[in-house]
Every structure is written in structure tokens, then in C-alpha cells.
Coordinates of C-alpha atoms and ligand atoms in Angstrom, one line a residue:
X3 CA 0.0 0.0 0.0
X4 CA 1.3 3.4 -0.9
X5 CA 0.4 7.3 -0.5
X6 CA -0.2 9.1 -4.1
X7 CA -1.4 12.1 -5.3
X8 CA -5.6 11.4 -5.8
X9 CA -4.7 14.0 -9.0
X10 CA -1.4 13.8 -10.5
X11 CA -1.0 10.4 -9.5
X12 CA 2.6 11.2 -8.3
X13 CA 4.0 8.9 -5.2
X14 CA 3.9 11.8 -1.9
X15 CA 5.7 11.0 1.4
X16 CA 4.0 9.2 4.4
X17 CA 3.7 13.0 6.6
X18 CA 3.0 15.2 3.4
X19 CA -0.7 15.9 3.6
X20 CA -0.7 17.1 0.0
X21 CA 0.8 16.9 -3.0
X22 CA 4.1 18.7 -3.7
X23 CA 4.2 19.1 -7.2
X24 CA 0.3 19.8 -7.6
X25 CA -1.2 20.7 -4.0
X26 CA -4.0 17.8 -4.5
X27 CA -5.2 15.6 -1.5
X28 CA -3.7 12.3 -1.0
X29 CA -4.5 8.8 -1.3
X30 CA -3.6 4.8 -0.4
X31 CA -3.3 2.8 -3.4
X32 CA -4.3 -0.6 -2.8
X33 CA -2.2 -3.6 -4.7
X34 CA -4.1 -6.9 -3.5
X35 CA -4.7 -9.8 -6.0
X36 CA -8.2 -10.7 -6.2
X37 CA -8.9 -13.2 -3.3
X38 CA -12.0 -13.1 -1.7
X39 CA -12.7 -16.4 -0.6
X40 CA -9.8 -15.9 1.8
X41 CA -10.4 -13.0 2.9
X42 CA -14.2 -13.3 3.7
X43 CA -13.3 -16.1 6.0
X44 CA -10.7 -14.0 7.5
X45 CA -13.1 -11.2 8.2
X46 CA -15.6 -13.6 9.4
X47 CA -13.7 -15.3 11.8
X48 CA -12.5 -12.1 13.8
X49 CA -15.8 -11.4 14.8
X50 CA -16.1 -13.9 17.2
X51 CA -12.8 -13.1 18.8
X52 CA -12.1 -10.9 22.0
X53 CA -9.1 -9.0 20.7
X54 CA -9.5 -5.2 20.4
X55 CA -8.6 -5.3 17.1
X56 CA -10.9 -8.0 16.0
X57 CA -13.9 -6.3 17.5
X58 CA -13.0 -2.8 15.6
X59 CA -15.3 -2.9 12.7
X60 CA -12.3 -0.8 11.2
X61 CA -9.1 -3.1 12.8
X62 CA -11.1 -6.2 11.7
X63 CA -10.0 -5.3 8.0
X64 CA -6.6 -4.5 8.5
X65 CA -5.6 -6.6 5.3
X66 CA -6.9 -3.5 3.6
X67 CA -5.6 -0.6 5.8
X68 CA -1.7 0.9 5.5
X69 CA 0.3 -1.4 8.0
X70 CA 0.3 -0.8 11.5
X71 CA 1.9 -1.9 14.9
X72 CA -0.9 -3.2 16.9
X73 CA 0.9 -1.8 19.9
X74 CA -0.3 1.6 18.8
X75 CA -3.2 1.3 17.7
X76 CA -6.0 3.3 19.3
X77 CA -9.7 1.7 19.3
X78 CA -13.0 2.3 21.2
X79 CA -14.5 -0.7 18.9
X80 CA -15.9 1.4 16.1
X81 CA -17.4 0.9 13.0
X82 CA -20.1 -2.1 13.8
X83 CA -22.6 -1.2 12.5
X84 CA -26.9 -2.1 12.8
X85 CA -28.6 -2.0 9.5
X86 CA -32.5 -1.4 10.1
X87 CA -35.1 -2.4 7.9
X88 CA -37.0 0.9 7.3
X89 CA -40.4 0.9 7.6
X90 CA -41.5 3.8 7.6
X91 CA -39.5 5.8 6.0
X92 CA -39.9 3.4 2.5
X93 CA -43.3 4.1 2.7
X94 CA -42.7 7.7 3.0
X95 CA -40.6 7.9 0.0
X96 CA -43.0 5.7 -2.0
X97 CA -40.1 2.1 -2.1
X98 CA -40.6 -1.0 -1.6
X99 CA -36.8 -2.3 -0.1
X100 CA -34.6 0.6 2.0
X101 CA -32.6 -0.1 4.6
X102 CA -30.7 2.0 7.4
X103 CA -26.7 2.0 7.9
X104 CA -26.5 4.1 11.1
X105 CA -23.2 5.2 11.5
X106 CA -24.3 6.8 14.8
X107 CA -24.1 3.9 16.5
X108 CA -20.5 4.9 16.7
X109 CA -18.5 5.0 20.2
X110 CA -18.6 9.1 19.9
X111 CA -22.2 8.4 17.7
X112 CA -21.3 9.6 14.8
X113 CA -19.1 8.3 11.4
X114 CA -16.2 9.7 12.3
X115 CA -14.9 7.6 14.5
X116 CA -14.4 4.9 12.0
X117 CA -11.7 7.5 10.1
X118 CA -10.5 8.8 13.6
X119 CA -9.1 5.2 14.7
X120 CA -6.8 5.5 11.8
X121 CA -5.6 9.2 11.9
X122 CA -5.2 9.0 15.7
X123 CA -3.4 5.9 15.1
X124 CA -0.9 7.3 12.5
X125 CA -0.5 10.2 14.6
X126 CA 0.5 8.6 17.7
X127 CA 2.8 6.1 15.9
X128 CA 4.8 9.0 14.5
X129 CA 5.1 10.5 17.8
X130 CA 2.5 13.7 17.5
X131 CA 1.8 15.9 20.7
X132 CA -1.1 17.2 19.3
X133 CA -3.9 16.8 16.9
X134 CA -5.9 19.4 15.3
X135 CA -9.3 19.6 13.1
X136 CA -11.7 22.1 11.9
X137 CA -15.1 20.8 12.9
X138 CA -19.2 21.2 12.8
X139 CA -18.8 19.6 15.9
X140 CA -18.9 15.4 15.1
X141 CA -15.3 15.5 13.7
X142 CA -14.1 17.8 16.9
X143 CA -15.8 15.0 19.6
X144 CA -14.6 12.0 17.4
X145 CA -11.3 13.7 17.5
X146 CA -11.1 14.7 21.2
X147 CA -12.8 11.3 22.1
X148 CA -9.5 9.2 20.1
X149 CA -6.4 11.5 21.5
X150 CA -7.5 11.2 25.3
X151 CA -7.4 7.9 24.7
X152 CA -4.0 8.4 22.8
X153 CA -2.9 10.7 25.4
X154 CA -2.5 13.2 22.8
X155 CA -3.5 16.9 23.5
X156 CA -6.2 17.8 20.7
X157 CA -6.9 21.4 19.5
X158 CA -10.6 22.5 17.9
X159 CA -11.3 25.3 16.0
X160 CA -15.7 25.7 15.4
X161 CA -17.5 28.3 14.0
X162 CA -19.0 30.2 16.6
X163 CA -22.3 29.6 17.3
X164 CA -22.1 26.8 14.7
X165 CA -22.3 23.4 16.7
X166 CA -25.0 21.9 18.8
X167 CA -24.9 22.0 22.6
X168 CA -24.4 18.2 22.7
X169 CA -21.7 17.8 20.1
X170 CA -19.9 20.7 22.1
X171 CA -20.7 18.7 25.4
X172 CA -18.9 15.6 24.1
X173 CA -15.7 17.6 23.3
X174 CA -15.2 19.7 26.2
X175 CA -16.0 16.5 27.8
X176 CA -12.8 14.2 26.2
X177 CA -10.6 17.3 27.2
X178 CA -10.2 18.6 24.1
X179 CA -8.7 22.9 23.9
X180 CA -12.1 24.4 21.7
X181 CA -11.4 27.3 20.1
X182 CA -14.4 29.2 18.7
X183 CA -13.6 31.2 15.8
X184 CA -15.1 34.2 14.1
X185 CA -16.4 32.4 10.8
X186 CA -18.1 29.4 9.3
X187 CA -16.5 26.0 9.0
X188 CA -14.8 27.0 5.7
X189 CA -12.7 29.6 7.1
X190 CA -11.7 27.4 10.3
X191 CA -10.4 24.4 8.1
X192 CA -8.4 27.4 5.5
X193 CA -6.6 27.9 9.1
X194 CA -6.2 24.4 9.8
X195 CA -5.1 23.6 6.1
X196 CA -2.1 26.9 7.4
X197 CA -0.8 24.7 9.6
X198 CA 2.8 22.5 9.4
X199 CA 1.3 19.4 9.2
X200 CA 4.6 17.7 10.4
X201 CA 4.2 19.6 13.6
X202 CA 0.9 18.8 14.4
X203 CA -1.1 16.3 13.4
X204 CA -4.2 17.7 10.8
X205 CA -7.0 14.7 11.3
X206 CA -9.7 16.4 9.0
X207 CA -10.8 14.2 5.9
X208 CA -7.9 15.6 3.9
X209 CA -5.8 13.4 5.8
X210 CA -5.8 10.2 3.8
X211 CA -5.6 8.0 6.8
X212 CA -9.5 9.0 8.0
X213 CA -10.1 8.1 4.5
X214 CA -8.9 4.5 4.5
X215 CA -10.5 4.2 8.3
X216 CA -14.1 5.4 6.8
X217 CA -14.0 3.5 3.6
X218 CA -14.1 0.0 6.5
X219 CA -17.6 1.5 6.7
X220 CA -18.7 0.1 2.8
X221 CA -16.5 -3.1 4.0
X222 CA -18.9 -3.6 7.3
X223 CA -22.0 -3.2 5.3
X224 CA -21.2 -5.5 2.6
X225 CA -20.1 -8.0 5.3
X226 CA -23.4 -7.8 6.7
X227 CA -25.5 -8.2 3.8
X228 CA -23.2 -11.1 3.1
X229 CA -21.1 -9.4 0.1
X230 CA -24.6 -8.5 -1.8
X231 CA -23.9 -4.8 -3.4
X232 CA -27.0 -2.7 -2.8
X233 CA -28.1 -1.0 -6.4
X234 CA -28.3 2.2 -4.5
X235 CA -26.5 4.0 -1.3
X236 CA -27.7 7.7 -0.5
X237 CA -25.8 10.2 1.7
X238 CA -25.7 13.4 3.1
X239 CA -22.6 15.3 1.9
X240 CA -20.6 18.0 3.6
X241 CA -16.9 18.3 2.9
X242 CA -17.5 15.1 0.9
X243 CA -14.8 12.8 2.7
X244 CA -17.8 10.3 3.3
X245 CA -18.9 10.2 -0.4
X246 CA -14.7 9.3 -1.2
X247 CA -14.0 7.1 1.6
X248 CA -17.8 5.0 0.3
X249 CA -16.6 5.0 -3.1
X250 CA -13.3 4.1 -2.3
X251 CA -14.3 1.0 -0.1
X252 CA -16.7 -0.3 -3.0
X253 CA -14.0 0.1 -5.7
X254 CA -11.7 -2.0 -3.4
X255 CA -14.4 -4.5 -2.7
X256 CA -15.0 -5.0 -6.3
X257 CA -11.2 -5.2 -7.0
X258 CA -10.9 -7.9 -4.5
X259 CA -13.5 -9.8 -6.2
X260 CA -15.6 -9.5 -2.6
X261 CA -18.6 -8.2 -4.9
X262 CA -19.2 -8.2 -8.6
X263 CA -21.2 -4.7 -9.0
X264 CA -20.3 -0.7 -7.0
X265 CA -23.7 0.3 -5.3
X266 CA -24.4 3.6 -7.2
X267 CA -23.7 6.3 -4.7
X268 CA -26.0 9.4 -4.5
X269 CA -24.7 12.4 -2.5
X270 CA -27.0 15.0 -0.7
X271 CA -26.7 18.1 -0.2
X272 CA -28.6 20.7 2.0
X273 CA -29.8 23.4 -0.9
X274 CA -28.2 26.1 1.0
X275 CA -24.8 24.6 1.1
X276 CA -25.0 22.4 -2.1
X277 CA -22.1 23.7 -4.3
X278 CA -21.3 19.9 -5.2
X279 CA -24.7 19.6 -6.1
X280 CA -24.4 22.8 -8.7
X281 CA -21.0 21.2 -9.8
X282 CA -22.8 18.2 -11.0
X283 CA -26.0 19.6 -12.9
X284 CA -23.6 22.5 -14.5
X285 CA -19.9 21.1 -14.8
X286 CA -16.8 22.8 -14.5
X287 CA -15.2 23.4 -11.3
X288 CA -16.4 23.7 -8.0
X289 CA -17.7 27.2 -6.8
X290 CA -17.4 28.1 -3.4
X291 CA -20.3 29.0 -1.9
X292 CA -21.2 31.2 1.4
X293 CA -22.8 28.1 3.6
X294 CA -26.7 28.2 5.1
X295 CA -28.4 25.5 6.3
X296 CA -30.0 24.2 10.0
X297 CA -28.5 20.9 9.3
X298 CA -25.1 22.5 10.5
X299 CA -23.2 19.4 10.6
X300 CA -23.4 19.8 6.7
X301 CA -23.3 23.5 6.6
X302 CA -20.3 23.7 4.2
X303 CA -19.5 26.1 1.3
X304 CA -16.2 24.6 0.3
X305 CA -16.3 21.0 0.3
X306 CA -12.2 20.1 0.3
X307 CA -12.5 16.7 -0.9
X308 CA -15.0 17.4 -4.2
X309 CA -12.3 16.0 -6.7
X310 CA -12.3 12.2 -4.8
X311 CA -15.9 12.4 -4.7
X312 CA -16.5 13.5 -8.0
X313 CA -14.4 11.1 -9.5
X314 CA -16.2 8.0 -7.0
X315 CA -20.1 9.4 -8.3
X316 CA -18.8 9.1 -11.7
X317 CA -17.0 5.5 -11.4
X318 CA -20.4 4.7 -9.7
X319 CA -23.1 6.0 -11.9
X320 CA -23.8 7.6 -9.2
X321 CA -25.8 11.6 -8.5
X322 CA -25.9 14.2 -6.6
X323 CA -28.6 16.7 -5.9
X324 CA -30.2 18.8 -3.1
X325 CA -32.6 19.2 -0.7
X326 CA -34.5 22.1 0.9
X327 CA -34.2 22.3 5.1
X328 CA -38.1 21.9 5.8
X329 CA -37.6 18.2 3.6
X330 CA -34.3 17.4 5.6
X331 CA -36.5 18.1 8.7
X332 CA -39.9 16.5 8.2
X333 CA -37.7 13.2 6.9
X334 CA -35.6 13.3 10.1
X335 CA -38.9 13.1 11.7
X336 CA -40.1 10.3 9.6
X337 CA -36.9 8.2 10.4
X338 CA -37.8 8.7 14.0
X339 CA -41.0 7.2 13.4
X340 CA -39.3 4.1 12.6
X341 CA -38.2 3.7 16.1
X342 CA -34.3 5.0 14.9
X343 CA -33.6 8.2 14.5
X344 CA -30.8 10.1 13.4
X345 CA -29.7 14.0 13.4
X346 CA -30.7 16.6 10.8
X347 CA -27.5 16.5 8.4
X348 CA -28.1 12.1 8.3
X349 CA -31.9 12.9 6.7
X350 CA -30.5 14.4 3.8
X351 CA -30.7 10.6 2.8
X352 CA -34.1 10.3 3.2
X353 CA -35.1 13.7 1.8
X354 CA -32.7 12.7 -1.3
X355 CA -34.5 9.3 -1.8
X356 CA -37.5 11.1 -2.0
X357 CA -36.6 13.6 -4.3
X358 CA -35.0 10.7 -6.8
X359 CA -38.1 8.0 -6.5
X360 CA -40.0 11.4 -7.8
X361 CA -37.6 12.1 -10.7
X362 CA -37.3 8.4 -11.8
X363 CA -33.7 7.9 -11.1
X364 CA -34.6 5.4 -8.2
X365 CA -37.1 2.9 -9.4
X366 CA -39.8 2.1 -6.7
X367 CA -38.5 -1.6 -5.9
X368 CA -34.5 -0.9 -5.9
X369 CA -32.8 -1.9 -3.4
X370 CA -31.6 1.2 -1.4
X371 CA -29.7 1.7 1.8
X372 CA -29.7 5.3 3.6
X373 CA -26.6 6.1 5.4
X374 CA -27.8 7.7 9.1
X375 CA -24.4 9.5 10.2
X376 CA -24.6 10.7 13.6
X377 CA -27.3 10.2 16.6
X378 CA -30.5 11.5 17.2
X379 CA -28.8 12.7 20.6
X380 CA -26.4 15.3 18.8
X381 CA -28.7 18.2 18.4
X382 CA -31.7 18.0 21.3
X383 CA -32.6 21.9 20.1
X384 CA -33.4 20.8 16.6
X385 CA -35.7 18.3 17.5
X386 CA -37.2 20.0 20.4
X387 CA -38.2 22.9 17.9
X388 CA -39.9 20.7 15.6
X389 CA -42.1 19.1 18.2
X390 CA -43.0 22.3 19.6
X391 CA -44.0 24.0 15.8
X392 CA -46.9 23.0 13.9
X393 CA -45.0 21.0 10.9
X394 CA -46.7 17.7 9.6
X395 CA -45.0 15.2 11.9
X396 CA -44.6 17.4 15.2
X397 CA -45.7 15.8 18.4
X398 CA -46.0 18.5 20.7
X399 CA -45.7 17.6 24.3
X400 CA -49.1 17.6 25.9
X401 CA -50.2 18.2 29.4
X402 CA -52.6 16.5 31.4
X403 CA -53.6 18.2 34.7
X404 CA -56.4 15.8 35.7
X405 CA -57.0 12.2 35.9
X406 CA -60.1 12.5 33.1
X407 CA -57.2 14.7 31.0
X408 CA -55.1 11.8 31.9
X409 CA -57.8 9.2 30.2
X410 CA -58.6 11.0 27.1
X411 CA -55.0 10.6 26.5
X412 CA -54.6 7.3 27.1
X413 CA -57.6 6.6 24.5
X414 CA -56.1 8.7 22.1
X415 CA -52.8 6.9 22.5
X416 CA -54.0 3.5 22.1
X417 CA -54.8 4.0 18.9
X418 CA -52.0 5.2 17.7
X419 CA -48.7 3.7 16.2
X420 CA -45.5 5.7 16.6
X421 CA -47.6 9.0 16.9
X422 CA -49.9 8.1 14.0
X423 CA -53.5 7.1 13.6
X424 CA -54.2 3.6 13.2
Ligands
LIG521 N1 -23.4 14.0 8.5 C1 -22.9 14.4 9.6 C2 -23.6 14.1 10.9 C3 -21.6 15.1 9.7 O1 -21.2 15.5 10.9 C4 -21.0 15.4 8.5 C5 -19.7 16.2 8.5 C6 -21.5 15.0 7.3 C7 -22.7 14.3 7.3 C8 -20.9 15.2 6.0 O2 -19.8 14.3 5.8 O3 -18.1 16.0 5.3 O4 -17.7 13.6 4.9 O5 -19.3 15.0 3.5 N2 -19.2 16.7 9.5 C9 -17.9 17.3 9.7 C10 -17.6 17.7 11.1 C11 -17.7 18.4 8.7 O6 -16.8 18.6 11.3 O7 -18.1 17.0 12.0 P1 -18.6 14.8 4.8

């Protein structure tokens, strides 16, 4: 396995973090001869082990990751996974076979902790003192969460203002320094992207190493649908290292002869922070846009990793496209109907299957998995404020201040299923 330029293709040093002769982002090349039937057994066999590496749904692949001591290698078990038949939500988007991949099952709840095992990894192998990231506030708790286990100091730069209360919890919580800058996400990763990179380690998705950690994702799905490719995975996409590390993973699958077809991989964006999105309909390059959007987790204007995306939508037959805030809400609230739940930015997928049953592109029986990436626990505010309004799937807290209050309620529960009629 070995580091090249994702552009130029030119072979970069292990600590560069991008390319010398053309400033693109970095990337592990791969050279394994098919050999699945090996390797499935392999896999299959380390789940029924006790060692911490064997019970990382990220470790558990390490035939596929760049080589590491096991000494150093920092785990909280990440990366496995639940995939949950979804009801409701099919029915809402009018198909007949969609399934949820919720990432926020995670140890920090949400998918960046499968990248994070790897960066914090490489970082404490080569001896770092400190980490650093630019964050909507998942990346800075993944982060924080990996070097106190490292016993690595960890520095945050957020937006101010920008990240939910419980995402900010979790960070001040692992001990991490949180510095709250005067700007969106866009200007706190130009400052990060300033930084020597072989003084302190940069664990944002340009670093190639969160890639090849978040790629194990496609791995531990495929696993569990017993290497069957779904026709169709739909995400939500931000600074689009999700959308690369998927593609990536399914490219390697294929290559390895662990599947025969790439899922086609459509990226969502919120329509207030969907430059990718125009990129795709209009061609050319990508223009930066000034970010709005509630979903902040995805509230992004200059997505750093659009090239590696690009190019995995393409090899994939893949889309991209948008969706408006009031659909990424009321679908958040559908996927809590079904007894799951995610946060806003993760119903981006939901909203986006919607959107494509009703253009076509998805027929109604494909089979479809949604990727849920982070908790319904990371933004309390948002949900509270859609109970509490009078949208379409609000369920407003009621009050009952006497026992025959009390009783109507209890009839009017009964015949209801997850807050709908019967
Ligand atoms: N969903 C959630 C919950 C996220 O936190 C993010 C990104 C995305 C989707 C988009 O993923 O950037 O790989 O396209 N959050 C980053 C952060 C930016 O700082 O936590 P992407």
C-alpha cells in the first residue's frame, strides 16, 4: 500500500498531507490480487474473537488498511454497525426495499470515529503531541474522544455559534482545547489547512488516513449483507470525505473480487450549502459558496474533498442533488418514526430518496440503503423545535392536569402507532 497524489497520481511521502508538485489531496493505493474467498473467512472469523482489534469494525479489516503496529493502535471498537429495515421511511418515499446504515451507532455516535481510529493511530505512531481539526462539531468530539485515549493533546477550531450543545458537550468533555472562531467551518479548516502538518497532526478528511478508516464502513456493510452490493446507497454530503471514503471502499471490494457490482452512490446536499450539487447539474469546477443551512453538521460552502468524490459518483453512476431544510426536517422526523432516529444532516438521505423516486432515477422496488451518520442525541434543540411548531410530523408535548385529561390521553394513545393514527 502506498500514498499518491488522488490528481497527479505522483507517489507523496507518508507526513505530506498534499501533494508537492500539484497541492491535490492524497490517497492509499491498494495492490491486492483478487482473493476473496480468503479474505471473507478471515473477516468472518474475527468477529467472534475478544481482541480489540478483532472487535473494531475498522481493525477487523486491517488486510486493507496501511500497515500498523498493533501496539499503537488506538480503538474504542468502532465501525459495527446495525442495518435497520425501514419501515417507515420506504413508505414515505414511496419504495418497496430501503434499509438503514447508522453510523451513529458509533463510540462518539457519529461516522467519524471509523476515520479517527486510523488518523489517531498514525498520529500517535509517529510521535505527535497534538492533533488538530476544523469541525461542525462530530469530527471535533470524534477527534477529542481518540487522542484522550492516545494521550494526545487535541486542539478544535468551530465556528462560533455553529455546533450543537451536545456535540460541544462531548468535546469539552474528552478534554479537548475548543477554540471558537469568528467564521463558518470554511474559514476554520483554510486555518487548519495553514498549519505544518509535520508539527501537528491535521486529522480532517484531507488526511488520507480518516479516509482509508471510513472506507471500513462500505467493508462492514457489505459483510453484513453477506457481500450482496445494494443497487443504491444515498448520503448526506458536507466536505464530501464520506462520499470518497464509500466509493473508495466499494472500488476496493470489487477489486478484490468480494462483490461483482459498485452500489451507485447518490450524495445530498442541503440546498443552502450544495455547491457539489451545482457542480454536478452544470460542470466545470467547483464554486465556493457562502454556507446556510439548520442541518449544520453539513453546513459547508467549500467541500475540500469534491475532486475524490467527483471522480467515485462518476465510477459509480452515481448523483448528486439537493434538498431544501423543511424536507431534511420533516424526513428526520419520519426516520424517528421508525423507532431509529438520526440527526438533521443524516436525513439528507431520506429527503434525497424522495426527491429521486420522484424524478425516476430510483425505481420504486431498488434496493436502497440510507446512510444515518450521527445520533438522534447530537442536536436535542433541533428536534425540540420541531415538536414544539406546527410542521406535519410534530408531536408537541401535551399536558394533562387531571386524571379524566389523563384518560382521554390514554384513549387517544391506544390507537396510535409511533404517533400516527391507526
Ligand atoms: N453527516 C454528519 C452528521 C456530519 O457530521 C458530516 C460532517 C456529514 C454528514 C458530511 O460528511 O463532510 O464527509 O461529506 N461533519 C464534519 C464535522 C464536517 O466537522 O463533523 P462529509
Amino acid at each position: 500500500m502506498h500514498l499518491v497524489c488522488s490528481e497527479c497520481t505522483v507517489v507523496a511521502a507518508a507526513d505530506r498531507l498534499f501533494c508537492d508538485d500539484c497541492g491535490g489531496l492524497l490517497a492509499f493505493e491498494l495492490n491486492l490480487a483478487p482473493q476473496s474467498e480468503r479474505l471473507r473467512e478471515v473477516f468472518a472469523g474475527r468477529r467472534a474473537s475478544n481482541d480489540p482489534l478483532d472487535q473494531s469494525g475498522v481493525w477487523r479489516f486491517r488486510e486493507l488498511l496501511p500497515p500498523f503496529d498493533p501496539a499503537n493502535v488506538v480503538t474504542l471498537r468502532e465501525n459495527v454497525l446495525p442495518l435497520y429495515h425501514a419501515r417507515i421511511g420506504a413508505e414515505y418515499a414511496d419504495a418497496a426495499n430501503v434499509t438503514y446504515l447508522h453510523l451513529g451507532m458509533n463510540p462518539t455516535a457519529s461516522f467519524k470515529d471509523a476515520g479517527m481510529t486510523v488518523a489517531i493511530t498514525h498520529a500517535k505512531a509517529r510521535g505527535a503531541r497534538i492533533a488538530v481539526c476544523a469541525s461542525t462539531g462530530n469530527t471535533a468530539a470524534s477527534m477529542a474522544a481518540y487522542a484522550a485515549r492516545a494521550g494526545i493533546a487535541a486542539l478544535v477550531l468551530v465556528p462560533a455559534g455553529g455546533v450543537s450543545d451536545a456535540k460541544m458537550a462531548q468535546t469539552l468533555d474528552y478534554g479537548a482545547v475548543v477554540a471558537a472562531i469568528d467564521g463558518d467551518f470554511d474559514r476554520a479548516l483554510e486555518l487548519v489547512r495553514g498549519l505544518d502538518p509535520t508539527r501537528v497532526a491535521i486529522v480532517n478528511s484531507v488526511n488520507p488516513y480518516r479516509i482509508e478508516g471510513q472506507k471500513c464502513a462500505a467493508f462492514a456493510l457489505l459483510e453484513a449483507r453477506d457481500w450482496e452490493a445494494p443497487e443504491w446507497l444515498v448520503l448526506p454530503g458536507g466536505n464530501l470525505g464520506n462520499a470518497s471514503a464509500f466509493g473508495k471502499g466499494f472500488r476496493e471490494a470489487r477489486a478484490l473480487g468480494l462483490i461483482d457490482r459498485i452500489p451507485r452512490i447518490a450524495v445530498v446536499q442541503a440546498s443552502g450549502a450544495a455547491p457539489f450539487a451545482r457542480l454536478f447539474r452544470d460542470g466545470g469546477e467547483l464554486v465556493p459558496v457562502h454556507a446556510q443551512t439548520a442541518a449544520t453538521a453539513i453546513k459547508i460552502g467549500a467541500p475540500a474533498s469534491w475532486r475524490k468524490a467527483l471522480a467515485e459518483v462518476r465510477a459509480s453512476n452515481g448523483t448528486v442533488l439537493d434538498v431544501s431544510d423543511d424536507a431534511i426536517a420533516e424526513a428526520r422526523a419520519v426516520i424517528g418514526r421508525d423507532g431509529v432516529g438520526c440527526e438533521p444532516a443524516s436525513a439528507a438521505s431520506l429527503a434525497g430518496l424522495c426527491a429521486l423516486r420522484d424524478d425516476g432515477t430510483i425505481a420504486a422496488e431498488a434496493d436502497v440503503v440510507l446512510v444515518l451518520t450521527g445520533h438522534v442525541l447530537k442536536d436535542g434543540a433541533y428536534a425540540a423545535a420541531y415538536h414544539a411548531s406546527n410542521a406535519h410530523y410534530a408531536n408537541a408535548i401535551r399536558s394533562a392536569p387531571t386524571d379524566a385529561a389523563l384518560r382521554t390521553l390514554i384513549e387517544e394513545a391506544s390507537v396510535m402507532v409511533g404517533g400516527a393514527h391507526v
